[in-house]
Tab-separated table of C-alpha atoms in Angstrom:
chain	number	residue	atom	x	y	z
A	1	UNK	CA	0.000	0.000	0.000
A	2	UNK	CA	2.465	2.939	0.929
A	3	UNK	CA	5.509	0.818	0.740
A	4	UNK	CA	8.432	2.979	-1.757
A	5	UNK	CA	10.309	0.633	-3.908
A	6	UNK	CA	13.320	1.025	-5.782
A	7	UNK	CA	14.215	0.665	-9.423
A	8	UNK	CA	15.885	-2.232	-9.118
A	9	UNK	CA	15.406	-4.792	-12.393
A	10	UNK	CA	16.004	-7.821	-9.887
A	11	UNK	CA	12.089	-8.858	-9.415
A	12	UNK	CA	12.959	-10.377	-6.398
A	13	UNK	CA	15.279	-7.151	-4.472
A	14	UNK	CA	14.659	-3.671	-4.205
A	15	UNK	CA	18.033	-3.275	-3.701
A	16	UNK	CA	18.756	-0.520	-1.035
A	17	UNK	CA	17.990	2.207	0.427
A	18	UNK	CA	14.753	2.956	0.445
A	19	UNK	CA	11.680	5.108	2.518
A	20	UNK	CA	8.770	2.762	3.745
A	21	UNK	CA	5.679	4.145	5.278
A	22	UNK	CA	2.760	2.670	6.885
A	23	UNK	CA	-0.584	3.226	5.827
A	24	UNK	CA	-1.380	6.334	7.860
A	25	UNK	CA	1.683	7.978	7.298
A	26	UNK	CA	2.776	8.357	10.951
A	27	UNK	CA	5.085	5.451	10.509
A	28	UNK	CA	8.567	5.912	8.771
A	29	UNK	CA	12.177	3.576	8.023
A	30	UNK	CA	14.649	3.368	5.516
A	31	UNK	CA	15.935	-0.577	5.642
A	32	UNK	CA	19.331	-0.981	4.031
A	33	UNK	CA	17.940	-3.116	1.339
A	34	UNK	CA	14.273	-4.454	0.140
A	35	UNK	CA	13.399	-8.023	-0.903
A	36	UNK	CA	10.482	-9.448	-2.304
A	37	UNK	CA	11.165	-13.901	-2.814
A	38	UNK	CA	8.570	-15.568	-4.884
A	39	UNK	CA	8.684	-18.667	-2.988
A	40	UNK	CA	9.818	-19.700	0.584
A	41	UNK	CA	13.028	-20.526	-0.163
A	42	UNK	CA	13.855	-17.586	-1.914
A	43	UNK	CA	13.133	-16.098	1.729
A	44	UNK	CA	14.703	-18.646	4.137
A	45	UNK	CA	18.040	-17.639	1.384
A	46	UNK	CA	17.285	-13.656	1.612
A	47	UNK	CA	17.158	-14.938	5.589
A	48	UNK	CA	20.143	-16.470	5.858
A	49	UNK	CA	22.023	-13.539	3.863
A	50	UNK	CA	20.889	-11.081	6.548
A	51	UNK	CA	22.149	-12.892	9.039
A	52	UNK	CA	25.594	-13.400	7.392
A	53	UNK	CA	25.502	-9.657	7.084
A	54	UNK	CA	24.324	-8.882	10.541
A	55	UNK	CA	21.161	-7.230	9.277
A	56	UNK	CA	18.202	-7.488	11.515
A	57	UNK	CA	14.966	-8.568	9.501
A	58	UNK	CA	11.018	-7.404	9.468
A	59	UNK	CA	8.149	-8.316	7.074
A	60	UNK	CA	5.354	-6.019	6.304
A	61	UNK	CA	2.192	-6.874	4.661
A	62	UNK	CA	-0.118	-3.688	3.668
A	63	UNK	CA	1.498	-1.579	6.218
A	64	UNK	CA	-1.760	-0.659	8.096
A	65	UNK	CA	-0.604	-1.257	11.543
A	66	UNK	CA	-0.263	2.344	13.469
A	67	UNK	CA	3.023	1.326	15.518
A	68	UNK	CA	6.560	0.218	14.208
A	69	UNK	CA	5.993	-3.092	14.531
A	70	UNK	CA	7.351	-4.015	10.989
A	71	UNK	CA	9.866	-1.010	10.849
A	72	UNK	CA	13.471	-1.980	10.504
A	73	UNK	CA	16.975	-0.369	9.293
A	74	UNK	CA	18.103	-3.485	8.256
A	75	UNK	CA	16.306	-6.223	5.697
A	76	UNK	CA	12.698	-5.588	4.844
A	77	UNK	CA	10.629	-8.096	3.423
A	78	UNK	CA	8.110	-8.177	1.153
A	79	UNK	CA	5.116	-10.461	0.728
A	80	UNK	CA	3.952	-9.304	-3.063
A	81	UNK	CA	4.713	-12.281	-4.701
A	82	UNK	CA	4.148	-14.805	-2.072
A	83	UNK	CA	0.155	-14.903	-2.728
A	84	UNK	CA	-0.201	-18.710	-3.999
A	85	UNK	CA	-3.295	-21.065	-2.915
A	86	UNK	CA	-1.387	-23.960	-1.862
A	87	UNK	CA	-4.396	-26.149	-1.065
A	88	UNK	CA	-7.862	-26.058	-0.738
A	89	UNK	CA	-9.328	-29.291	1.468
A	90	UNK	CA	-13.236	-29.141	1.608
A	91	UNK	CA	-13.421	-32.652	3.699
A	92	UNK	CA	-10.846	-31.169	6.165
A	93	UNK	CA	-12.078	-27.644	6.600
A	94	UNK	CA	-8.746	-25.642	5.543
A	95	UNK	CA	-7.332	-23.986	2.981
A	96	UNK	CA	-3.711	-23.145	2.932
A	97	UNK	CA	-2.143	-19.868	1.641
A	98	UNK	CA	1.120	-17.792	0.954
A	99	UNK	CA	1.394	-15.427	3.628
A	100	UNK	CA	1.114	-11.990	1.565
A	101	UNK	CA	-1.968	-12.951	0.027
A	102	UNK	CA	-4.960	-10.172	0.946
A	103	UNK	CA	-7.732	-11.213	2.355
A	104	UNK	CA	-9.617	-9.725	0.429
A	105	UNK	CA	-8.301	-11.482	-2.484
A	106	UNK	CA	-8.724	-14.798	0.158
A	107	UNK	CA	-12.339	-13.950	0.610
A	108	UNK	CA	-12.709	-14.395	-3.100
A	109	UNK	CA	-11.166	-17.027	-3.444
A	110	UNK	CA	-13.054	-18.719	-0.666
A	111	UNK	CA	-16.180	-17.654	-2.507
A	112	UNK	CA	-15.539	-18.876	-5.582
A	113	UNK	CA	-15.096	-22.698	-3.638
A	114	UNK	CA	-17.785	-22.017	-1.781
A	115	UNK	CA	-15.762	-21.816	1.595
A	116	UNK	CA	-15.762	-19.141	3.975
A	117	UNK	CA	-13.549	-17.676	7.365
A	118	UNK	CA	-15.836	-18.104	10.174
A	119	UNK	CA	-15.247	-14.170	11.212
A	120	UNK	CA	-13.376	-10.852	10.008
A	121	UNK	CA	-12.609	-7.941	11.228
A	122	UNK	CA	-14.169	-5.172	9.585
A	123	UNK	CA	-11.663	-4.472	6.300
A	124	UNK	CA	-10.015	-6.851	4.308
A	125	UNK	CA	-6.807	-4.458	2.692
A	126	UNK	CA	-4.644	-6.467	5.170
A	127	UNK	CA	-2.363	-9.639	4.039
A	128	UNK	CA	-2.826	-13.097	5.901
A	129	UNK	CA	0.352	-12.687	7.948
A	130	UNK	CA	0.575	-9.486	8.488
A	131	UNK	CA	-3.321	-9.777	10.028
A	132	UNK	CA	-2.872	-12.564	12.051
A	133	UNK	CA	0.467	-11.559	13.286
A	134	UNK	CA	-0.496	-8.154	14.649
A	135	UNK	CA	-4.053	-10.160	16.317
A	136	UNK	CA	-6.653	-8.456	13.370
A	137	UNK	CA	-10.237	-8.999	15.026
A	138	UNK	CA	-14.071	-8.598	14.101
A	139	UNK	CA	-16.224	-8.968	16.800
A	140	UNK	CA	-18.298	-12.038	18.038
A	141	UNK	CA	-20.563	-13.768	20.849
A	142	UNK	CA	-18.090	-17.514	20.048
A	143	UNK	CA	-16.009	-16.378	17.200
A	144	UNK	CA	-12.605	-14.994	17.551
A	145	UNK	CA	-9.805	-12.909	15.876
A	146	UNK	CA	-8.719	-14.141	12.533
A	147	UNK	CA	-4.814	-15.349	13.948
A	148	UNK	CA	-7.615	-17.832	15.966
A	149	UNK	CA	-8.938	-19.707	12.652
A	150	UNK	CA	-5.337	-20.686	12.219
A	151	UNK	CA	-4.960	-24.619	12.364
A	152	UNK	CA	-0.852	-24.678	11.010
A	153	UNK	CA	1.832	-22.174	10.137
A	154	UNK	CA	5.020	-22.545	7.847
A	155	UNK	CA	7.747	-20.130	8.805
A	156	UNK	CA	11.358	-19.498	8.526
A	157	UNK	CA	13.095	-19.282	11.727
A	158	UNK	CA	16.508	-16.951	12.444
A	159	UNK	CA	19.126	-19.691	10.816
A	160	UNK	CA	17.009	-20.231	7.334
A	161	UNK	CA	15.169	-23.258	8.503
A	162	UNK	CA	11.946	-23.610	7.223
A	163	UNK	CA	9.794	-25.306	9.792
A	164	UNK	CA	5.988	-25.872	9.755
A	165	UNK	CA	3.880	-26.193	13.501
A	166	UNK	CA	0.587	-27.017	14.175
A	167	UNK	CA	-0.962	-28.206	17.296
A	168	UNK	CA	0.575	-31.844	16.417
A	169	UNK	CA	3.896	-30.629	15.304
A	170	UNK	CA	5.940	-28.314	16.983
A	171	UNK	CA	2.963	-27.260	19.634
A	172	UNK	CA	5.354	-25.076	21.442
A	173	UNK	CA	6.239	-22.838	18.508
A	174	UNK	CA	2.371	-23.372	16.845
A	175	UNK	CA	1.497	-21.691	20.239
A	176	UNK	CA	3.253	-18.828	19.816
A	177	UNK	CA	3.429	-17.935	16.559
A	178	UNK	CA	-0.136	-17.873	15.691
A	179	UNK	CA	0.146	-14.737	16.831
A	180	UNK	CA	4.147	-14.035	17.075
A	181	UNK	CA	4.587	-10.060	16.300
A	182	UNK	CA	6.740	-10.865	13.675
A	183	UNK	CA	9.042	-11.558	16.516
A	184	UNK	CA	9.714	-15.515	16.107
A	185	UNK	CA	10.108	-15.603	12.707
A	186	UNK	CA	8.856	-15.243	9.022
A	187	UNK	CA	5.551	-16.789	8.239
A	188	UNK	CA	5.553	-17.902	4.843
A	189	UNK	CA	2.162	-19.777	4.872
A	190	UNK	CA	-1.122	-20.479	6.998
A	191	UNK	CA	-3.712	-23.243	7.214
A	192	UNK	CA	-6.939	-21.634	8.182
A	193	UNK	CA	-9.953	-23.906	9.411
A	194	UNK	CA	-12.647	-22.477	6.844
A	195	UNK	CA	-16.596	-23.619	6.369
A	196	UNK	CA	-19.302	-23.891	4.484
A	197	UNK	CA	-20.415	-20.513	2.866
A	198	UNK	CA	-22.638	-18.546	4.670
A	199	UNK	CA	-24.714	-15.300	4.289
A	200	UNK	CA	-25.433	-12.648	7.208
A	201	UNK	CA	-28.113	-10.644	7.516
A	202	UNK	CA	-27.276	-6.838	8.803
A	203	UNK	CA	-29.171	-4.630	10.867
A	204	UNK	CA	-27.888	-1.167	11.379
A	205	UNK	CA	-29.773	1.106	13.588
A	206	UNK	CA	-29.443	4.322	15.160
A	207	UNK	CA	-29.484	4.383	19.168
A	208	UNK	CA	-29.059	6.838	22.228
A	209	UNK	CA	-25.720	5.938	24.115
A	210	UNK	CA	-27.510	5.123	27.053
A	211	UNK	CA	-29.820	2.702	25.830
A	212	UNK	CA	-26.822	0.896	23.712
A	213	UNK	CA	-24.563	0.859	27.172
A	214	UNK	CA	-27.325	-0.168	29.150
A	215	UNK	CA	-28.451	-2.698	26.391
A	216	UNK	CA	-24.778	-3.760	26.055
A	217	UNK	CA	-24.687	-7.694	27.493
A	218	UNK	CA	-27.970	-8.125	25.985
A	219	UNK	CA	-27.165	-6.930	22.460
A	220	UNK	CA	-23.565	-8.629	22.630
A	221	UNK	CA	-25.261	-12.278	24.073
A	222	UNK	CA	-28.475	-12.116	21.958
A	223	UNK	CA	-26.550	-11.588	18.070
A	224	UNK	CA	-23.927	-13.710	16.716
A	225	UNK	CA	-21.611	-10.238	15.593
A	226	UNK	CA	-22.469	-6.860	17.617
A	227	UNK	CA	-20.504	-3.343	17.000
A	228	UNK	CA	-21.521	0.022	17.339
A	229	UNK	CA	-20.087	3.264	17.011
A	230	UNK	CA	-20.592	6.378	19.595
A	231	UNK	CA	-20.034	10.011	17.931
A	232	UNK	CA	-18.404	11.978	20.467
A	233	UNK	CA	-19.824	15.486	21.417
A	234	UNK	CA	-23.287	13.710	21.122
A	235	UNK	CA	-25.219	11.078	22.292
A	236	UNK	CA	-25.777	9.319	19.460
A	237	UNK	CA	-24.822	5.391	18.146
A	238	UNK	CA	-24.845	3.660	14.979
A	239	UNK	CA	-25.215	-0.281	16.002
A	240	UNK	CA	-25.109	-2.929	13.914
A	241	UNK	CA	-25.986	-6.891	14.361
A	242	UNK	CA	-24.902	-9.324	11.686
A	243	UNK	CA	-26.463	-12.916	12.333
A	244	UNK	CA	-26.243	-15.738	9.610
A	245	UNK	CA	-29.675	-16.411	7.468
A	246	UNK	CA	-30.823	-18.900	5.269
A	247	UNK	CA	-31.216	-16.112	2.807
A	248	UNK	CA	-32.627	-15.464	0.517
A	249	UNK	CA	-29.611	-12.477	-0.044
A	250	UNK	CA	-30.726	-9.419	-0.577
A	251	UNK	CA	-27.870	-7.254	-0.875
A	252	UNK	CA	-28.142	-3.246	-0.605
A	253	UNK	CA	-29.442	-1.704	-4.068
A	254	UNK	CA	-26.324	-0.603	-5.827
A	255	UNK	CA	-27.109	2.909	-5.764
A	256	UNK	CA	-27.930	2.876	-2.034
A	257	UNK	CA	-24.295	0.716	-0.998
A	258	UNK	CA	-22.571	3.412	-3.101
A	259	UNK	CA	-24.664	6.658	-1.346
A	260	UNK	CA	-23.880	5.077	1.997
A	261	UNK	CA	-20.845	3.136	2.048
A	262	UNK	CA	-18.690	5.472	-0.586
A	263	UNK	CA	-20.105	9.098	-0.953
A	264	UNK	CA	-20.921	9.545	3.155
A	265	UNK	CA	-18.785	6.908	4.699
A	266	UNK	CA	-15.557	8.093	2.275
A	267	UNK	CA	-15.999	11.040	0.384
A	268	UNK	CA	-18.489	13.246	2.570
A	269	UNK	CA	-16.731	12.186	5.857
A	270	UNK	CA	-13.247	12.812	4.779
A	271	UNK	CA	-14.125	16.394	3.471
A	272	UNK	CA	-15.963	16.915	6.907
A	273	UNK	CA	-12.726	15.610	9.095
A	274	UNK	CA	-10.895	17.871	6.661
A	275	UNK	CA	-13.116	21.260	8.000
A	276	UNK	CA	-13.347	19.610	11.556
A	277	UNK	CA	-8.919	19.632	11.563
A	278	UNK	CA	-9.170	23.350	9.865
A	279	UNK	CA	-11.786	24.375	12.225
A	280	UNK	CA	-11.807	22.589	15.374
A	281	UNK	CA	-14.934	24.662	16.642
A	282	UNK	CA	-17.097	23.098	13.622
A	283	UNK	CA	-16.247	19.602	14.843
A	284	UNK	CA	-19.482	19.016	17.417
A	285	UNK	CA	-22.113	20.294	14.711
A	286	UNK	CA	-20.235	18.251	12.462
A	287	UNK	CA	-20.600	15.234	14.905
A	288	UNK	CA	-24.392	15.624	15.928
A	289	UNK	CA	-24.972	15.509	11.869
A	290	UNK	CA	-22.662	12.366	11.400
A	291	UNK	CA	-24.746	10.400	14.260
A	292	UNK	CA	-28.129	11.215	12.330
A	293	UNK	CA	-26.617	10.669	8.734
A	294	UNK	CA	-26.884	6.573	8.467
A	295	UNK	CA	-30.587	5.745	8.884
A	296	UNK	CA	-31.634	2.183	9.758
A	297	UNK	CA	-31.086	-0.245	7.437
A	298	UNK	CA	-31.120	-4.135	6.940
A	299	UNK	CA	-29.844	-6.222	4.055
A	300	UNK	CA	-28.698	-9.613	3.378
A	301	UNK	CA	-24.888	-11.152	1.704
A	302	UNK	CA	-22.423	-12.567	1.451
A	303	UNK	CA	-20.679	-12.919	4.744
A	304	UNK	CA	-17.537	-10.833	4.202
A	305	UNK	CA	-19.260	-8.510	2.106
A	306	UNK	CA	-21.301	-8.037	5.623
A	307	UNK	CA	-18.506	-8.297	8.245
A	308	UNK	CA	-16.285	-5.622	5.894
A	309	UNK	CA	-16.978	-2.342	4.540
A	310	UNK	CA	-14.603	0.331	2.579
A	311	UNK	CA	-12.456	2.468	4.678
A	312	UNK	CA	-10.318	5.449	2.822
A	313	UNK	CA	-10.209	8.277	4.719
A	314	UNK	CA	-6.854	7.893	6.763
A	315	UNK	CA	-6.340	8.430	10.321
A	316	UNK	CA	-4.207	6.690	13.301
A	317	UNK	CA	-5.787	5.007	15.871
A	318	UNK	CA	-5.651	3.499	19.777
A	319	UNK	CA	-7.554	0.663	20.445
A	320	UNK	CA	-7.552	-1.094	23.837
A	321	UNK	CA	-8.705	-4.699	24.861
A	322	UNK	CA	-10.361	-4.608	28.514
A	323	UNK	CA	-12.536	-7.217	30.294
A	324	UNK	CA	-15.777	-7.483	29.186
A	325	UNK	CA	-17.217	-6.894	32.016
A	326	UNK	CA	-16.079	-3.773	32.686
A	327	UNK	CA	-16.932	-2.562	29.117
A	328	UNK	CA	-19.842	-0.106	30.069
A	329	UNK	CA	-17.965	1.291	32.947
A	330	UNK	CA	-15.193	1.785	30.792
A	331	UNK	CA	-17.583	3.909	28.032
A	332	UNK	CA	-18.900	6.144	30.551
A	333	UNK	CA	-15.828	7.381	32.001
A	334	UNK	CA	-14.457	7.973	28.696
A	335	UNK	CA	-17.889	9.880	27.505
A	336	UNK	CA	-17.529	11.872	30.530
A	337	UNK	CA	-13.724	12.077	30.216
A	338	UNK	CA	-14.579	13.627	26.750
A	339	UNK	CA	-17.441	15.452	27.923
A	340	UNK	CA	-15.163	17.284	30.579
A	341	UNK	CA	-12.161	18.010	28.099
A	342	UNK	CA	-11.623	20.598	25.389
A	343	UNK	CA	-10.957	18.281	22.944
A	344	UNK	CA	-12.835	18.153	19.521
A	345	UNK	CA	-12.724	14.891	18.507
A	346	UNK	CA	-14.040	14.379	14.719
A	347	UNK	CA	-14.031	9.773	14.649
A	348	UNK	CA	-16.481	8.015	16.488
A	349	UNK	CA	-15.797	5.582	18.898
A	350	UNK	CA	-15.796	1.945	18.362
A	351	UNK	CA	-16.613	-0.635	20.392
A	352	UNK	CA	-16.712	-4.684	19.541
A	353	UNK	CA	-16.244	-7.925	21.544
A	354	UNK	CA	-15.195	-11.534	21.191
A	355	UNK	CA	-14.883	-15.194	23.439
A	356	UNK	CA	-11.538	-15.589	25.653
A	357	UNK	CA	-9.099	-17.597	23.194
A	358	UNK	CA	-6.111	-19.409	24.145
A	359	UNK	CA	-3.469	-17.715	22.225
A	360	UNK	CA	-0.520	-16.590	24.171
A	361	UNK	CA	-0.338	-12.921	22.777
A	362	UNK	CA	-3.864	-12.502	22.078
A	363	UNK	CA	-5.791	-9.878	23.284
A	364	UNK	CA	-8.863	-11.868	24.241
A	365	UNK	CA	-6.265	-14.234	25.611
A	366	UNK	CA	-8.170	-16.278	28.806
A	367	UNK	CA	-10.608	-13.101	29.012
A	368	UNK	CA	-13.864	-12.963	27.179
A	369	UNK	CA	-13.457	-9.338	25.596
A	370	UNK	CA	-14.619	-5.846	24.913
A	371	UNK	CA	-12.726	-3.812	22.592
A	372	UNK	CA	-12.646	-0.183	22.546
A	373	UNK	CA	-10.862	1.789	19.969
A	374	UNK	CA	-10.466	5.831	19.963
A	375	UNK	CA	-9.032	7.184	16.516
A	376	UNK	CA	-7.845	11.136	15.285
A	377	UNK	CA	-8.284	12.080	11.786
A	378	UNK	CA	-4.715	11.817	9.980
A	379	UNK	CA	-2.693	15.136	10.619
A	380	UNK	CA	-4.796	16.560	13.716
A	381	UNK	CA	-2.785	16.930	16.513
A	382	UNK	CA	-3.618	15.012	19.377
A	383	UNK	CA	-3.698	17.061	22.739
A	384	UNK	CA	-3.634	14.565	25.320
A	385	UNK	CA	-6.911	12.429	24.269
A	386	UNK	CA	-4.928	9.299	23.446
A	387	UNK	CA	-2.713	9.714	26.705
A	388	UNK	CA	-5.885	10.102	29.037
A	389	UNK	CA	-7.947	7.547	27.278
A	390	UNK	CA	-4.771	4.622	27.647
A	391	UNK	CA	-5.430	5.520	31.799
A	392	UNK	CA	-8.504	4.533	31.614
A	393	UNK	CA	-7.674	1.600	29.827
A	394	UNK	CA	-4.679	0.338	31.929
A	395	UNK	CA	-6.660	1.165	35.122
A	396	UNK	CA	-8.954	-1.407	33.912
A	397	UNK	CA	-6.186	-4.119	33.159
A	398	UNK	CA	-6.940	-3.183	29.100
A	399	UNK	CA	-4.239	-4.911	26.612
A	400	UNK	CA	-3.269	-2.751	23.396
A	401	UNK	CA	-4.105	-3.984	20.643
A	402	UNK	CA	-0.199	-4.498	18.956
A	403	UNK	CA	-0.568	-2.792	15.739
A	404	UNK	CA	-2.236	0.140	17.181
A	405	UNK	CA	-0.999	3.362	19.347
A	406	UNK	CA	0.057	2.826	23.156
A	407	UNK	CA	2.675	3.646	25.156
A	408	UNK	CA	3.104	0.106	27.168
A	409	UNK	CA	6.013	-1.629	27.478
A	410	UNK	CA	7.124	-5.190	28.792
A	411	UNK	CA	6.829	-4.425	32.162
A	412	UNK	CA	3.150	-3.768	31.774
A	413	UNK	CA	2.316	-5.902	29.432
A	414	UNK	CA	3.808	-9.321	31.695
A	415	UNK	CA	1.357	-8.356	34.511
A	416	UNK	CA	-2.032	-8.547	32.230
A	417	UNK	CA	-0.928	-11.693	29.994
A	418	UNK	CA	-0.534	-14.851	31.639
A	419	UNK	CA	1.951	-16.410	29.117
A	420	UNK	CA	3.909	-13.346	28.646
A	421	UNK	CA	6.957	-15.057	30.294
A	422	UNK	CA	6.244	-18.458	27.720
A	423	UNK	CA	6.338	-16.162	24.597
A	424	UNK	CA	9.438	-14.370	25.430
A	425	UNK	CA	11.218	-17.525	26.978
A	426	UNK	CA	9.766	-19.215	23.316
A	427	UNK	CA	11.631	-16.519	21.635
A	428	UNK	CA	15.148	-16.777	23.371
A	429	UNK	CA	14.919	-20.340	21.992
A	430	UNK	CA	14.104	-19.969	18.225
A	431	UNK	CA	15.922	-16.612	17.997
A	432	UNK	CA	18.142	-15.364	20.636
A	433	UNK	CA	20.406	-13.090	18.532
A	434	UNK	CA	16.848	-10.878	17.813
A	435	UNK	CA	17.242	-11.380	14.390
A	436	UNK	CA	13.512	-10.391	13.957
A	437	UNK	CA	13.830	-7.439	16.119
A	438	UNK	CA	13.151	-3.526	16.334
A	439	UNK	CA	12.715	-0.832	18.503
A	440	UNK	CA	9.208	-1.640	18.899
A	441	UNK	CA	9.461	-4.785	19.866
A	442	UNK	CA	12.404	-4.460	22.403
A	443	UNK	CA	9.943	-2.044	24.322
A	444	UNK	CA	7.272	-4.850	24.435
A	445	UNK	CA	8.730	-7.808	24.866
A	446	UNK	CA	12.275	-6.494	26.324
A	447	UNK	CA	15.457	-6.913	24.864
């Protein structure tokens, strides 16, 4: 997405140097050289090459996380070309992919073989890897992140061995690097458990923040997928519930999906954050429109075409994972922390759950989940909102989400995971020379 390549006429290297950016912008590094392998042992070579080098080695997918956590000075590694469908098993329930494949072009592909991921998070710009590595989500009553529909990994470790895990085979590693932070190694390719294709029926819905909050176990128990989205400045919500349906589908007219999902979700609301970052005073009359501008609606699809919607205007983001029982508590002390301030703040608020999970560096790790995520429009300057929203979170034992702004570091982070200690004792073993390191990860994890 916002990665800068060279001119280099080796398909496979970049050569070096060269800028790369993240998504939003806020992100910058300039690796000493760029490679893009075509198959995995074009990697576990480009691997092994770093290492005789002493070059320190990241991946990156589309580059939308927010933090660093695939910046790197030394060898950066690019997924374009490793996008093949290794195998599709309908008996078994998997299909197996190269790691930079999108998932959007995965949800096709699923499609087309009438397959589908159990749950998504809510776009589908992101590759495979670089979603499940960073612990991408959607929200659900029994259904977790996407790193949790992973059944086996193959990966290249620190020394250029190319090793596969699974719960059967190498259980130690398969537990760790189903959601590794591109700290244990290179994925090269995942095994997701897939089923049957399925359609969801949406509801969307306007509703007051207090009835939503006060609503909020019974809405998140009673539908398989619950979100909603509170407009600060205002007490209004935008809710939606996405349960499966024997169809028939009855997708949005075309007209109407463009009106709402492209001209006011994209077009309208990035000109508005544009006059809300000019003219901070115009931002809660902008907001009270916003919270009345999507009307109630319900349609039937295709399940990713429900779970995932278009997302172009740019911003950076903050999203924190606290126990879901202290989710409402949570929301009111940030509406009132908001309420209080003299901040203008032009995103809504987001708000999504899903079931504990077992995965070491999950968020929903052992916990069932509520996740709340705070976001600025890209270029507004942020005057303390993230900073006084995080104390809320931590005060509430709340885990940041790893691709997304926070400030916490390894000290914090071993007191609210459990296996904390297993993951970073896990990677001593497979790479104590922190081959797959960065400043971002030596503040989480320690050095």
């Amino acid at each position: 997405m916002s990665t800068t390549t060279s001119g280099s006429t080796n398909p496979g290297s970049t050569g070096g140097p060269v800028l790369w950016s993240n998504w939003a912008g806020n992100q910058t590094a300039r690796p000493r050289r760029s490679v893009a392998p075509a198959t995995v042992e074009e990697l576990a070579a480009a691997i092994r090459g770093a290492a005789e080098d002493g070059l320190p080695v990241k991946a990156v997918g589309s580059a939308h996380s927010f933090t660093a956590i695939a910046a790197t000075d030394g060898l950066l590694v690019r997924p374009d070309r490793l996008t093949a469908i290794r195998e599709i098993d309908h008996k078994g329930g998997t299909v197996t992919v190269e790691s930079g494949l999108p998932l959007e072009k995965l949800n096709v592909l699923l499609e087309h073989a009438g397959l589908a991921l159990t749950n998504m998070g809510d776009i589908m710009v992101q590759t495979v890897a670089g979603a499940t590595s960073t612990g991408t989500h959607g929200t659900g009553r029994s259904s977790g992140s996407t790193a949790a529909q992973i059944r086996a990994l193959e990966m290249v470790l620190a020394d250029g061995t190319v090793t596969r895990c699974s719960p059967t085979e190498n259980a130690e590693l398969f537990a760790g690097a189903r959601l590794g932070l591109g700290a244990l190694g290179v994925v090269s390719a995942i095994t997701f458990g897939v089923e049957p294709a399925f359609r969801l029926t949406a509801h969307e819905k306007p509703m007051p923040f207090d009835e939503v909050v006060g609503r909020f176990e019974e809405l998140a128990t009673e539908n398989e997928h619950f979100e909603f989205y509170w407009f600060p400045h205002t007490d209004g919500c935008s809710t939606k519930r996405n349960n499966r349906s024997e169809g028939p589908a009855a997708p949005l007219p075309p007209f109407r999906k463009w009106l709402d999902d492209e001209f006011l979700s994209n077009t309208v609301w990035e000109g508005a954050c544009r006059i809300g970052r000019r003219v901070p005073a115009a931002i809660p009359g902008i907001a009270k429109i916003a919270s009345k501008a999507w009307s109630e609606r319900t349609y039937t699809d295709t399940s990713y075409k429900v779970f995932t919607s278009p997302r172009r205007v740019r911003f950076v983001e903050m999203e924190y994972a606290v126990p879901r029982e202290a989710a409402t508590t949570v929301l009111r002390e940030l509406k009132a922390l908001v309420e209080r301030s003299d901040w203008r703040i032009s995103f809504p608020v987001e708000v999504r759950v899903a079931p504990a999970d077992d995965l070491w560096m999950s968020t929903a790790n052992e916990r069932d989940t509520a996740y709340i995520a705070v976001h600025l429009y890209r270029g507004t300057a942020d005057q303390g909102y993230f900073t006084e929203v995080e104390q809320i979170m931590t005060a509430h034992q709340g885990r940041p989400h790893w691709g997304k702004l926070h400030t916490r570091d390894a000290e914090y982070l071993a007191g609210v995971y459990p296996h904390f200690g297993e993951f970073t004792a896990l990677r001593d073993k497979v790479d104590p020379e922190r081959r797959f390191g960065n400043d971002y990860l030596r503040r989480v994890l320690g050095s």
